[in-house]
PDB file of C-alpha atoms in Angstrom:
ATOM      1  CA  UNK S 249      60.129 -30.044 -10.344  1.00 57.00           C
ATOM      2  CA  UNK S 250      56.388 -28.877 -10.213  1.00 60.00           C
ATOM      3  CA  UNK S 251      55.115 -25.817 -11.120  1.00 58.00           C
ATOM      4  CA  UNK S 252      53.342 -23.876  -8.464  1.00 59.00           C
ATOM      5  CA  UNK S 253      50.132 -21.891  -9.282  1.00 58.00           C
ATOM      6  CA  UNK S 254      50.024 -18.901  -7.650  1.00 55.00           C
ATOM      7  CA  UNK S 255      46.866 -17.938  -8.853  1.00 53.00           C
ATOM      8  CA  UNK S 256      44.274 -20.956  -9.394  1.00 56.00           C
ATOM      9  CA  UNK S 257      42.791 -18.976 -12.749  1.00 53.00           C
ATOM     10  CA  UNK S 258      40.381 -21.970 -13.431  1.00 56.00           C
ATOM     11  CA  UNK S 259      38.625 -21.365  -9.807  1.00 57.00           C
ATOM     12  CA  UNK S 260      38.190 -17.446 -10.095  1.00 52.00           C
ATOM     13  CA  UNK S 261      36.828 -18.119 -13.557  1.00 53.00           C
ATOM     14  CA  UNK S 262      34.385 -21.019 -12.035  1.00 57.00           C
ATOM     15  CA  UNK S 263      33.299 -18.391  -9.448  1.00 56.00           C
ATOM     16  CA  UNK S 264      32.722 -15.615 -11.895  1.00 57.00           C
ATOM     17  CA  UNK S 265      30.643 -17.658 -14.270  1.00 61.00           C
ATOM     18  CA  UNK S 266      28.269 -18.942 -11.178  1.00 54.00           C
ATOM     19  CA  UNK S 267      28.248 -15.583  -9.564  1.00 54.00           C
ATOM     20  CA  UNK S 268      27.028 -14.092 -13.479  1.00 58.00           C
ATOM     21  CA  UNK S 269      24.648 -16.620 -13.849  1.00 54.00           C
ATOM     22  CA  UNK S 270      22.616 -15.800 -10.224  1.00 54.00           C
ATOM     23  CA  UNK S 271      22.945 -11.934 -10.731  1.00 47.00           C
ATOM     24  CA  UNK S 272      21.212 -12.811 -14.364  1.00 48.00           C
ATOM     25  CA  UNK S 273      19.114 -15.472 -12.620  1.00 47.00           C
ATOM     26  CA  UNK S 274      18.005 -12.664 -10.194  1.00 49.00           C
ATOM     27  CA  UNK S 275      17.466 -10.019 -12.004  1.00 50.00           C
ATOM     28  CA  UNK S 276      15.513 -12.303 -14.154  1.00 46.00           C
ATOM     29  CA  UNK S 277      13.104 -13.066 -11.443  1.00 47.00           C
ATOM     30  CA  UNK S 278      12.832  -9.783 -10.289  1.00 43.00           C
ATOM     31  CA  UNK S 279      11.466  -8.204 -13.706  1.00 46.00           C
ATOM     32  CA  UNK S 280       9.188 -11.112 -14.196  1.00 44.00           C
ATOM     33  CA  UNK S 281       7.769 -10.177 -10.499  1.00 44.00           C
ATOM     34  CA  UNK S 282       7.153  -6.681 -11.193  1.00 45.00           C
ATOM     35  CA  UNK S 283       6.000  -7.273 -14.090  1.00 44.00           C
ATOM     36  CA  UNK S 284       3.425  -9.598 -12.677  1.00 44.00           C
ATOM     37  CA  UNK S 285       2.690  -7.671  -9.068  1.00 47.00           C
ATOM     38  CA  UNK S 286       2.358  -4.417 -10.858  1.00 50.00           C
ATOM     39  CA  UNK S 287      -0.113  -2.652 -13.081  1.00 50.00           C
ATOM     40  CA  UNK S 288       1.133  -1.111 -16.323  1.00 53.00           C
ATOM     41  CA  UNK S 289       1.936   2.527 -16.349  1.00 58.00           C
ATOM     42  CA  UNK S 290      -1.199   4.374 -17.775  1.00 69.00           C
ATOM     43  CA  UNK S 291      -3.266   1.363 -17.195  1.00 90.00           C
ATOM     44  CA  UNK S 292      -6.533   2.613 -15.918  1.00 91.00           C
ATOM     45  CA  UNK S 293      -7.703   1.033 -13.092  1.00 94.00           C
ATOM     46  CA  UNK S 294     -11.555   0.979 -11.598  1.00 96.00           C
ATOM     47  CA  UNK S 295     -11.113   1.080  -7.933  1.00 97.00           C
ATOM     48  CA  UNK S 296     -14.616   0.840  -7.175  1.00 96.00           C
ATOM     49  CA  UNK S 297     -14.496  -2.037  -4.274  1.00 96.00           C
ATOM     50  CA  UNK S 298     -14.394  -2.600  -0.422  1.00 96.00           C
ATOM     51  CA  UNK S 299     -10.493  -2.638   0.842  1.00 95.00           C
ATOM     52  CA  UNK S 300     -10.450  -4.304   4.735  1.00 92.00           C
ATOM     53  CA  UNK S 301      -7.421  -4.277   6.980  1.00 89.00           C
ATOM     54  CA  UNK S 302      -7.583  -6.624   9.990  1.00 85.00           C
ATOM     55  CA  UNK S 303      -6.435  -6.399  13.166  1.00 77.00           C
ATOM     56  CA  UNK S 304      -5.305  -9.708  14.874  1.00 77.00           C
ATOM     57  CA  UNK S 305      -7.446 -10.643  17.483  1.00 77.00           C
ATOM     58  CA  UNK S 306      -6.176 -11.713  20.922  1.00 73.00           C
ATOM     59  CA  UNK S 307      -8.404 -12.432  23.745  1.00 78.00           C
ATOM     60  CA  UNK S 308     -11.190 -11.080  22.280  1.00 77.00           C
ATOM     61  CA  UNK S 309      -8.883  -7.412  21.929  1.00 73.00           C
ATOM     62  CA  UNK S 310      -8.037  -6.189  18.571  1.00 74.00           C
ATOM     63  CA  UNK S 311      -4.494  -5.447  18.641  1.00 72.00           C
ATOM     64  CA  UNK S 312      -3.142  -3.484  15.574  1.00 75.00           C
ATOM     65  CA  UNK S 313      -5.282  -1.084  13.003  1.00 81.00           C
ATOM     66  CA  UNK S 314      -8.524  -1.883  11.273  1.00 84.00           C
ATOM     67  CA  UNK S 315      -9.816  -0.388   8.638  1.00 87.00           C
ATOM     68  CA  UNK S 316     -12.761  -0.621   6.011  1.00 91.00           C
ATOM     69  CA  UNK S 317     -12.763   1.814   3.140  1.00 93.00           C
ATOM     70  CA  UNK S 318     -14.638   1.911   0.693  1.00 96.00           C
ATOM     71  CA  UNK S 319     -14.496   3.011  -2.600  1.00 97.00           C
ATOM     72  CA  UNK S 320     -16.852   4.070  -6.085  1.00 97.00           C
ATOM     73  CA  UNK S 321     -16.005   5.348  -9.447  1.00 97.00           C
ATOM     74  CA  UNK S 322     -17.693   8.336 -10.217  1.00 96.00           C
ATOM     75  CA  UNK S 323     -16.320   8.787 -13.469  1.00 96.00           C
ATOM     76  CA  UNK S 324     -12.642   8.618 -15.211  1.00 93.00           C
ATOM     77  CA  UNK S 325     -11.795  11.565 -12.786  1.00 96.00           C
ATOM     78  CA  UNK S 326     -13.485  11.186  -9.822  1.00 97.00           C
ATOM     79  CA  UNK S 327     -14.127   8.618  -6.853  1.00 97.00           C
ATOM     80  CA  UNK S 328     -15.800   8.613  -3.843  1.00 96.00           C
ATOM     81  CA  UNK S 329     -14.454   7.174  -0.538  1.00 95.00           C
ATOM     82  CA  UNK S 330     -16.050   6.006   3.001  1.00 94.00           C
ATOM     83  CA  UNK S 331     -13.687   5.204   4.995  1.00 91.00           C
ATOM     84  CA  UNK S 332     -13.657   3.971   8.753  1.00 90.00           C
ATOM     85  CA  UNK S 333     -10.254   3.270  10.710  1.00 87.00           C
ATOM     86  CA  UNK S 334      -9.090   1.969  14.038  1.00 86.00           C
ATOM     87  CA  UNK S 335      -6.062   2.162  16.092  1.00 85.00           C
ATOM     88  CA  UNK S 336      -7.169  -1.229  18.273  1.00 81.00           C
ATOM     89  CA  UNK S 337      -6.377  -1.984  21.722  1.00 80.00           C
ATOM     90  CA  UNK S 338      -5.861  -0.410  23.832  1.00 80.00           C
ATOM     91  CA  UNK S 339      -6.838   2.907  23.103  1.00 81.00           C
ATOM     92  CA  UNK S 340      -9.108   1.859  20.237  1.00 81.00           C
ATOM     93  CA  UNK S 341      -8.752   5.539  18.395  1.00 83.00           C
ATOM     94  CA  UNK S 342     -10.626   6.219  15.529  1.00 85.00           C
ATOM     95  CA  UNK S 343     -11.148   8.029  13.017  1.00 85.00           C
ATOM     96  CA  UNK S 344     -13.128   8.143   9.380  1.00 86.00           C
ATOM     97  CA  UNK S 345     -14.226  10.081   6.427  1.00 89.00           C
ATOM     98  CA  UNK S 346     -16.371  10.326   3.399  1.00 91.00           C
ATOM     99  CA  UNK S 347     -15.241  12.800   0.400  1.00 93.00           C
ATOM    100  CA  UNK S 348     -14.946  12.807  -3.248  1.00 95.00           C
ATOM    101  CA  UNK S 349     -11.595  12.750  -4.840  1.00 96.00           C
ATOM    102  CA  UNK S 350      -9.782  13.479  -7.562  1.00 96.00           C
ATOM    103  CA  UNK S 351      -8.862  10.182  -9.128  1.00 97.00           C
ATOM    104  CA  UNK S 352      -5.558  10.021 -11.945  1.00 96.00           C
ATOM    105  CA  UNK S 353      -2.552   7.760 -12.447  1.00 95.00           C
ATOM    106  CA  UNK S 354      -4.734   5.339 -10.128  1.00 97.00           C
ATOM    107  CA  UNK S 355      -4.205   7.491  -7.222  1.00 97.00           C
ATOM    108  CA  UNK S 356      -6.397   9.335  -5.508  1.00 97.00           C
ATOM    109  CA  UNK S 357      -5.208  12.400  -2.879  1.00 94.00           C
ATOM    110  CA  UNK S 358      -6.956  13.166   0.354  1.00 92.00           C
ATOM    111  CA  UNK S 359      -6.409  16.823   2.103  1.00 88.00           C
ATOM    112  CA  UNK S 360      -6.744  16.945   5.462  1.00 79.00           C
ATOM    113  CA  UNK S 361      -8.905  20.464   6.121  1.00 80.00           C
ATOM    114  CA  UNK S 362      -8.299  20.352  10.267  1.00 76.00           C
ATOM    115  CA  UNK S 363      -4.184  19.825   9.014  1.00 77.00           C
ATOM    116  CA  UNK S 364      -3.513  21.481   5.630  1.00 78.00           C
ATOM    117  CA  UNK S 365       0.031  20.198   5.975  1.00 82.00           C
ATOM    118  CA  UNK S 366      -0.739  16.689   5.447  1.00 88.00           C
ATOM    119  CA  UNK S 367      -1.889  14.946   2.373  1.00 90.00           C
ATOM    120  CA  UNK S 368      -3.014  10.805   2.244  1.00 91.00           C
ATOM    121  CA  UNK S 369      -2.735   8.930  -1.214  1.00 94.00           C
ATOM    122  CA  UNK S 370      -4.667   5.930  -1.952  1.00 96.00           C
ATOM    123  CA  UNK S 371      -2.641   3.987  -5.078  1.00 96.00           C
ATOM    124  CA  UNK S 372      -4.789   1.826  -5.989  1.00 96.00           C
ATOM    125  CA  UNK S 373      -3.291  -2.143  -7.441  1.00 95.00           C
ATOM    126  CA  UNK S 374      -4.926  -5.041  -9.340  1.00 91.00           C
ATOM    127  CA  UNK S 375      -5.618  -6.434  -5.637  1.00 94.00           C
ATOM    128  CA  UNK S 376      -5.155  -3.886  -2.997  1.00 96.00           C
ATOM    129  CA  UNK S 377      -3.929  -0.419  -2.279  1.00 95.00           C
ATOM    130  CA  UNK S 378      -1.062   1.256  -0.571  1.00 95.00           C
ATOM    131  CA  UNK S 379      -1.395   4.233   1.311  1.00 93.00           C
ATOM    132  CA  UNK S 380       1.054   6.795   2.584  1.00 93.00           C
ATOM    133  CA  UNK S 381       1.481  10.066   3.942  1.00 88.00           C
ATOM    134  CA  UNK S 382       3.256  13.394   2.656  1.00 89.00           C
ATOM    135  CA  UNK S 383       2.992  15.801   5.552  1.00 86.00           C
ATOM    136  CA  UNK S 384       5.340  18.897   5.755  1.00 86.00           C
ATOM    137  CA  UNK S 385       5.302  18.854   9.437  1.00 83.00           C
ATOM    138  CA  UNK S 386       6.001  15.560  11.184  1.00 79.00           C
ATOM    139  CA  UNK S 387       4.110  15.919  13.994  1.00 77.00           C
ATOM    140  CA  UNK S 388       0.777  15.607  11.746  1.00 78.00           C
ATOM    141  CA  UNK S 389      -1.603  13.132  12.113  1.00 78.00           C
ATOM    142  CA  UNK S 390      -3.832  14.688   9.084  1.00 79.00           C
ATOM    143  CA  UNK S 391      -6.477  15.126  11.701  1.00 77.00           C
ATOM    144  CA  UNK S 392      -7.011  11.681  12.602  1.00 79.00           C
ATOM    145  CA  UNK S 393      -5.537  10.838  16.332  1.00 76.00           C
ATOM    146  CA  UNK S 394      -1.739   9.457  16.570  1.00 80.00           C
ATOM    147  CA  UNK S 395      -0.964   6.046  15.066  1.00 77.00           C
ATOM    148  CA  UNK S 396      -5.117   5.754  14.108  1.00 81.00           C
ATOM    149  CA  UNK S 397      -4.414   5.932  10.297  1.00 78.00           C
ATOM    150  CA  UNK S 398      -3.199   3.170   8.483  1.00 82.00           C
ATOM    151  CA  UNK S 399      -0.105   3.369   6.373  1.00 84.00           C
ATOM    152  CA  UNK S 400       0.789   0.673   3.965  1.00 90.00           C
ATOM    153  CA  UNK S 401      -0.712  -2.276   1.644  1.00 94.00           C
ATOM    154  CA  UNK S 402      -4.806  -2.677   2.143  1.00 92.00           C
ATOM    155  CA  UNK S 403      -5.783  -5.759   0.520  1.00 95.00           C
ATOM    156  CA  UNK S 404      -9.285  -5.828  -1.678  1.00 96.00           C
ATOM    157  CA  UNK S 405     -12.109  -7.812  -0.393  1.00 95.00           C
ATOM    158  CA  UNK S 406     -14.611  -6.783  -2.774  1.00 95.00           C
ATOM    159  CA  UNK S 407     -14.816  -5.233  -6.296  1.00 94.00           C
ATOM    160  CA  UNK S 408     -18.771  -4.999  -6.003  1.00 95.00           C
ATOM    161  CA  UNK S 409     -20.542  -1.308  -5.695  1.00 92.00           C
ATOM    162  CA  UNK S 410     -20.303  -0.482  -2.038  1.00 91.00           C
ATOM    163  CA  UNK S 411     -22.872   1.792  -0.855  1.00 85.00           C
ATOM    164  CA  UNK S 412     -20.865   5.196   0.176  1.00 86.00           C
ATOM    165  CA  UNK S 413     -21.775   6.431   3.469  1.00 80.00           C
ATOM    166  CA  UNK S 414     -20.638   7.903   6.927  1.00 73.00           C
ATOM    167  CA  UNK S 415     -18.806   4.831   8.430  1.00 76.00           C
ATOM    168  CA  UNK S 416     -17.927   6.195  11.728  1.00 72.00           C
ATOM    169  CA  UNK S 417     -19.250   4.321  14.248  1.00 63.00           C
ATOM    170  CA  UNK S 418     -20.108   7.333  16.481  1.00 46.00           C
TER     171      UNK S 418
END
């Protein structure tokens, strides 16, 4: 008479073993990535450089935002940003500003003065810069128009001195 295996111990153990191995294999990858994608806490980082966001062009319309800013290192502290940004077709809001911020941590912090309850912060990366809004009411646009301001990753097109100036194109 054979004995029955109710449990097939050598198959759970087989799937255990590969299932380790690609949560190490992953985890792995993932710290190497950061690592790599990411500057260094307290690594200080010259932002001075042109950032451009473009919209995809479709029958000669610009659908989507566009955006140039620009940006210059005053000193550790300080930069200074132009920037000029568009909500596309087809309302094509806009909106800029120019203003000297403080600059720490590789972040600089823009206060809206028409909408006090809204803040923008540049972090600035190795090859781009995210921005995102903190806003205690959620109806704020940080006076810029609805859906004109650009939220996310802004990839760098330039680390030469841009000149800092009104970009509006009023």
């Amino acid at each position: 008479m054979k004995a029955i295996r109710l449990f097939p111990l050598r198959k759970l153990y087989d799937k255990d073993r590969a299932m380790t191995k690609t949560a190490f294999f992953l985890f792995f990858y993932c710290a190497i990535y950061s690592s790599f994608s990411q500057s260094a806490p307290g690594l200080f980082l010259n932002p001075t450089g042109t950032y451009i966001l473009k919209g995809e062009k479709h029958r000669s319309e610009i659908k989507g935002n566009f955006a140039e800013i620009r940006v210059k290192l005053i000193n550790d502290s300080q930069v200074a940003i132009a920037m000029y940004c568009n909500k596309g077709y087809p309302e094509y809001l806009a909106g800029s500003f120019t203003d000297t911020l403080s600059y720490a941590d590789n972040r600089a912090v823009y206060a809206s003065k028409p909408d006090p309850s809204c803040q923008i912060i540049f972090s600035f990366e190795n090859n781009g810069l995210n921005i995102k809004q903190v806003y205690t009411d959620p109806a704020s646009t940080c006076g810029f128009g609805k859906g004109v301001f650009p939220l996310g990753f802004i990839e760098k097109y330039s680390s030469d001195m841009p000149i800092i100036q009104s970009l509006s194109r009023l």
